[in-house]
PDB file of C-alpha atoms in Angstrom:
ATOM      1  CA  MET Q   1       0.000   0.000   0.000  1.00 73.00           C
ATOM      2  CA  SER Q   2       1.223   3.266  -0.917  1.00 87.00           C
ATOM      3  CA  ALA Q   3       1.113   6.457   1.086  1.00 88.00           C
ATOM      4  CA  GLY Q   4      -1.714   7.814  -1.066  1.00 87.00           C
ATOM      5  CA  GLU Q   5      -3.873   4.780  -0.400  1.00 89.00           C
ATOM      6  CA  ILE Q   6      -3.235   5.034   3.364  1.00 90.00           C
ATOM      7  CA  ALA Q   7      -4.134   8.742   3.253  1.00 90.00           C
ATOM      8  CA  GLY Q   8      -7.311   7.841   1.342  1.00 88.00           C
ATOM      9  CA  LEU Q   9      -8.226   5.190   3.955  1.00 90.00           C
ATOM     10  CA  ILE Q  10      -7.618   7.690   6.767  1.00 91.00           C
ATOM     11  CA  ALA Q  11      -9.702  10.284   4.944  1.00 91.00           C
ATOM     12  CA  ALA Q  12     -12.485   7.716   4.368  1.00 91.00           C
ATOM     13  CA  GLY Q  13     -12.395   6.740   8.066  1.00 91.00           C
ATOM     14  CA  ALA Q  14     -12.502  10.352   9.115  1.00 93.00           C
ATOM     15  CA  PHE Q  15     -15.439  10.894   6.765  1.00 90.00           C
ATOM     16  CA  VAL Q  16     -17.300   7.879   8.223  1.00 90.00           C
ATOM     17  CA  LEU Q  17     -16.600   9.192  11.733  1.00 90.00           C
ATOM     18  CA  LEU Q  18     -17.906  12.619  10.714  1.00 90.00           C
ATOM     19  CA  VAL Q  19     -21.060  11.087   9.236  1.00 89.00           C
ATOM     20  CA  VAL Q  20     -21.659   9.087  12.444  1.00 88.00           C
ATOM     21  CA  LEU Q  21     -21.124  12.180  14.599  1.00 89.00           C
ATOM     22  CA  VAL Q  22     -23.566  14.208  12.457  1.00 89.00           C
ATOM     23  CA  ALA Q  23     -26.092  11.339  12.241  1.00 89.00           C
ATOM     24  CA  VAL Q  24     -26.645  11.174  16.032  1.00 90.00           C
ATOM     25  CA  PRO Q  25     -27.890  14.804  16.375  1.00 89.00           C
ATOM     26  CA  LEU Q  26     -29.929  14.402  13.192  1.00 90.00           C
ATOM     27  CA  LEU Q  27     -31.658  11.310  14.632  1.00 91.00           C
ATOM     28  CA  LYS Q  28     -32.390  13.206  17.883  1.00 93.00           C
ATOM     29  CA  LEU Q  29     -33.689  16.148  15.863  1.00 92.00           C
ATOM     30  CA  GLY Q  30     -35.939  13.759  13.931  1.00 91.00           C
ATOM     31  CA  ARG Q  31     -37.384  12.368  17.185  1.00 94.00           C
ATOM     32  CA  THR Q  32     -37.932  15.905  18.456  1.00 94.00           C
ATOM     33  CA  LEU Q  33     -39.775  16.819  15.258  1.00 93.00           C
ATOM     34  CA  ASP Q  34     -41.928  13.678  15.560  1.00 93.00           C
ATOM     35  CA  GLU Q  35     -42.839  14.586  19.150  1.00 94.00           C
ATOM     36  CA  THR Q  36     -43.581  18.150  18.107  1.00 93.00           C
ATOM     37  CA  THR Q  37     -45.821  16.932  15.295  1.00 93.00           C
ATOM     38  CA  LEU Q  38     -47.658  14.625  17.712  1.00 93.00           C
ATOM     39  CA  THR Q  39     -48.104  17.450  20.236  1.00 92.00           C
ATOM     40  CA  ILE Q  40     -49.426  19.811  17.567  1.00 91.00           C
ATOM     41  CA  ARG Q  41     -51.889  17.148  16.394  1.00 91.00           C
ATOM     42  CA  GLN Q  42     -53.152  16.629  19.979  1.00 90.00           C
ATOM     43  CA  VAL Q  43     -53.492  20.354  20.566  1.00 88.00           C
ATOM     44  CA  ARG Q  44     -55.443  20.709  17.316  1.00 87.00           C
ATOM     45  CA  GLU Q  45     -57.747  17.821  18.243  1.00 87.00           C
ATOM     46  CA  GLN Q  46     -58.381  19.249  21.716  1.00 86.00           C
ATOM     47  CA  SER Q  47     -58.788  22.842  20.595  1.00 85.00           C
ATOM     48  CA  ALA Q  48     -61.476  22.075  18.003  1.00 82.00           C
ATOM     49  CA  PRO Q  49     -64.203  21.337  20.615  1.00 85.00           C
ATOM     50  CA  ILE Q  50     -63.078  24.295  22.716  1.00 87.00           C
ATOM     51  CA  LEU Q  51     -63.350  26.600  19.717  1.00 84.00           C
ATOM     52  CA  GLY Q  52     -66.791  25.167  18.951  1.00 84.00           C
ATOM     53  CA  GLN Q  53     -67.947  25.858  22.498  1.00 88.00           C
ATOM     54  CA  ALA Q  54     -66.459  29.339  22.357  1.00 87.00           C
ATOM     55  CA  SER Q  55     -68.360  30.004  19.146  1.00 88.00           C
ATOM     56  CA  THR Q  56     -71.605  28.841  20.758  1.00 90.00           C
ATOM     57  CA  THR Q  57     -70.908  30.993  23.822  1.00 90.00           C
ATOM     58  CA  VAL Q  58     -70.235  34.056  21.671  1.00 90.00           C
ATOM     59  CA  ALA Q  59     -73.495  33.465  19.800  1.00 90.00           C
ATOM     60  CA  HIS Q  60     -75.431  33.295  23.091  1.00 91.00           C
ATOM     61  CA  VAL Q  61     -73.704  36.405  24.389  1.00 89.00           C
ATOM     62  CA  ASN Q  62     -74.553  38.263  21.195  1.00 89.00           C
ATOM     63  CA  SER Q  63     -78.225  37.314  21.465  1.00 88.00           C
ATOM     64  CA  ASN Q  64     -78.282  38.444  25.115  1.00 88.00           C
ATOM     65  CA  LEU Q  65     -76.550  41.695  24.179  1.00 88.00           C
ATOM     66  CA  GLU Q  66     -79.242  42.329  21.594  1.00 88.00           C
ATOM     67  CA  ARG Q  67     -81.863  41.888  24.321  1.00 88.00           C
ATOM     68  CA  VAL Q  68     -79.955  44.186  26.646  1.00 88.00           C
ATOM     69  CA  ASP Q  69     -79.723  46.728  23.832  1.00 87.00           C
ATOM     70  CA  ASP Q  70     -83.514  46.587  23.418  1.00 88.00           C
ATOM     71  CA  ILE Q  71     -83.981  46.975  27.166  1.00 90.00           C
ATOM     72  CA  THR Q  72     -81.659  49.974  27.375  1.00 90.00           C
ATOM     73  CA  GLY Q  73     -83.417  51.542  24.398  1.00 88.00           C
ATOM     74  CA  ASN Q  74     -86.762  51.113  26.141  1.00 89.00           C
ATOM     75  CA  ALA Q  75     -85.346  52.489  29.388  1.00 90.00           C
ATOM     76  CA  ALA Q  76     -84.028  55.550  27.539  1.00 89.00           C
ATOM     77  CA  ASN Q  77     -87.451  56.014  25.950  1.00 91.00           C
ATOM     78  CA  VAL Q  78     -89.179  55.747  29.338  1.00 91.00           C
ATOM     79  CA  SER Q  79     -86.772  58.205  30.949  1.00 91.00           C
ATOM     80  CA  SER Q  80     -87.335  60.734  28.165  1.00 91.00           C
ATOM     81  CA  ASN Q  81     -91.105  60.305  28.591  1.00 90.00           C
ATOM     82  CA  VAL Q  82     -90.801  60.831  32.347  1.00 90.00           C
ATOM     83  CA  ALA Q  83     -88.691  63.936  31.768  1.00 88.00           C
ATOM     84  CA  ALA Q  84     -91.291  65.309  29.370  1.00 87.00           C
ATOM     85  CA  LEU Q  85     -94.099  64.490  31.814  1.00 86.00           C
ATOM     86  CA  SER Q  86     -92.298  66.179  34.695  1.00 85.00           C
ATOM     87  CA  SER Q  87     -91.772  69.252  32.520  1.00 83.00           C
ATOM     88  CA  VAL Q  88     -95.491  69.339  31.719  1.00 82.00           C
ATOM     89  CA  VAL Q  89     -96.431  68.886  35.395  1.00 76.00           C
ATOM     90  CA  ALA Q  90     -93.979  71.580  36.466  1.00 74.00           C
ATOM     91  CA  ALA Q  91     -95.301  73.977  33.845  1.00 76.00           C
ATOM     92  CA  THR Q  92     -98.948  73.218  34.638  1.00 78.00           C
ATOM     93  CA  LEU Q  93     -98.916  72.880  38.405  1.00 71.00           C
ATOM     94  CA  GLY Q  94     -95.657  74.569  39.382  1.00 70.00           C
ATOM     95  CA  SER Q  95     -96.844  78.151  39.656  1.00 75.00           C
ATOM     96  CA  PRO Q  96    -100.149  77.361  41.407  1.00 77.00           C
ATOM     97  CA  LEU Q  97     -98.404  75.017  43.844  1.00 73.00           C
ATOM     98  CA  ILE Q  98     -95.863  77.696  44.678  1.00 79.00           C
ATOM     99  CA  LYS Q  99     -98.672  80.152  45.305  1.00 81.00           C
ATOM    100  CA  VAL Q 100    -100.542  77.665  47.513  1.00 81.00           C
ATOM    101  CA  ALA Q 101     -97.347  76.919  49.461  1.00 82.00           C
ATOM    102  CA  ALA Q 102     -96.659  80.619  49.956  1.00 84.00           C
ATOM    103  CA  PHE Q 103    -100.269  81.247  51.052  1.00 85.00           C
ATOM    104  CA  SER Q 104    -100.211  78.354  53.538  1.00 88.00           C
ATOM    105  CA  TYR Q 105     -96.886  79.609  54.918  1.00 89.00           C
ATOM    106  CA  GLY Q 106     -98.406  83.055  55.392  1.00 86.00           C
ATOM    107  CA  VAL Q 107    -101.485  81.618  57.124  1.00 88.00           C
ATOM    108  CA  ARG Q 108     -99.308  79.494  59.448  1.00 89.00           C
ATOM    109  CA  THR Q 109     -97.120  82.479  60.290  1.00 88.00           C
ATOM    110  CA  ALA Q 110    -100.130  84.713  60.988  1.00 84.00           C
ATOM    111  CA  ALA Q 111    -101.767  82.052  63.157  1.00 86.00           C
ATOM    112  CA  LYS Q 112     -98.549  81.574  65.102  1.00 85.00           C
ATOM    113  CA  LYS Q 113     -98.174  85.302  65.666  1.00 83.00           C
ATOM    114  CA  LYS Q 114    -101.815  85.542  66.718  1.00 82.00           C
ATOM    115  CA  ARG Q 115    -101.305  82.723  69.243  1.00 83.00           C
ATOM    116  CA  GLU Q 116     -98.144  84.389  70.531  1.00 83.00           C
ATOM    117  CA  GLY Q 117     -99.951  87.739  70.717  1.00 81.00           C
ATOM    118  CA  ALA Q 118    -102.882  86.179  72.543  1.00 81.00           C
ATOM    119  CA  ALA Q 119    -100.498  84.504  74.982  1.00 81.00           C
ATOM    120  CA  LEU Q 120     -98.696  87.808  75.562  1.00 81.00           C
ATOM    121  CA  ALA Q 121    -102.021  89.604  76.047  1.00 82.00           C
ATOM    122  CA  ASP Q 122    -103.159  86.931  78.537  1.00 83.00           C
ATOM    123  CA  ALA Q 123     -99.871  87.232  80.457  1.00 83.00           C
ATOM    124  CA  ALA Q 124    -100.173  91.040  80.531  1.00 84.00           C
ATOM    125  CA  ARG Q 125    -103.793  90.823  81.712  1.00 87.00           C
ATOM    126  CA  ARG Q 126    -102.849  88.345  84.462  1.00 88.00           C
ATOM    127  CA  ASP Q 127     -99.977  90.626  85.490  1.00 86.00           C
ATOM    128  CA  ARG Q 128    -102.307  93.655  85.666  1.00 89.00           C
ATOM    129  CA  GLU Q 129    -104.852  91.670  87.664  1.00 89.00           C
ATOM    130  CA  ALA Q 130    -102.142  90.487  90.052  1.00 88.00           C
ATOM    131  CA  ARG Q 131    -100.909  94.063  90.545  1.00 89.00           C
ATOM    132  CA  ARG Q 132    -104.470  95.277  91.106  1.00 90.00           C
ATOM    133  CA  ALA Q 133    -105.129  92.496  93.598  1.00 88.00           C
ATOM    134  CA  SER Q 134    -101.880  93.309  95.373  1.00 88.00           C
ATOM    135  CA  ARG Q 135    -102.691  97.049  95.383  1.00 88.00           C
ATOM    136  CA  ASP Q 136    -106.253  96.387  96.597  1.00 85.00           C
ATOM    137  CA  ALA Q 137    -104.905  94.131  99.345  1.00 86.00           C
ATOM    138  CA  ARG Q 138    -102.503  96.867 100.525  1.00 86.00           C
ATOM    139  CA  ARG Q 139    -105.301  99.476 100.503  1.00 86.00           C
ATOM    140  CA  ALA Q 140    -107.550  97.161 102.431  1.00 83.00           C
ATOM    141  CA  ALA Q 141    -104.765  96.544 104.941  1.00 82.00           C
ATOM    142  CA  ARG Q 142    -104.263 100.352 105.390  1.00 82.00           C
ATOM    143  CA  ARG Q 143    -107.961 100.930 105.910  1.00 81.00           C
ATOM    144  CA  ALA Q 144    -108.181  98.167 108.431  1.00 77.00           C
ATOM    145  CA  ALA Q 145    -105.301  99.584 110.372  1.00 66.00           C
TER     146      ALA Q 145
END
């Protein structure tokens, strides 16, 4: 064997060694890709029912939101009607009610003052009568003495 043949055998051996060293990571990478493919398939199979349920849930929520929208529209309509009615009542009855309230306040105030005046007059009359009785008693005591 010549030196060229020995160099060729060494080169061939080195090449086989290189192929073996590269083949091991490639085999591991292949297993990893197989596991990844299996995991993706399982996720897809499990997510299909979940997505179906989510779609059904969204449809139910949308129908309920439509009902809520109708309810809020009706509530807005009712509140505008109540506002209009209160405006009509205020315009129709507001001024007369204010006048009645002012009149009743005046009557209550006058009645209170009359009661206070009557009480003051009664107290003054009792005071005068007491002074007269006291004065008459002193005069009677002087005459008797």
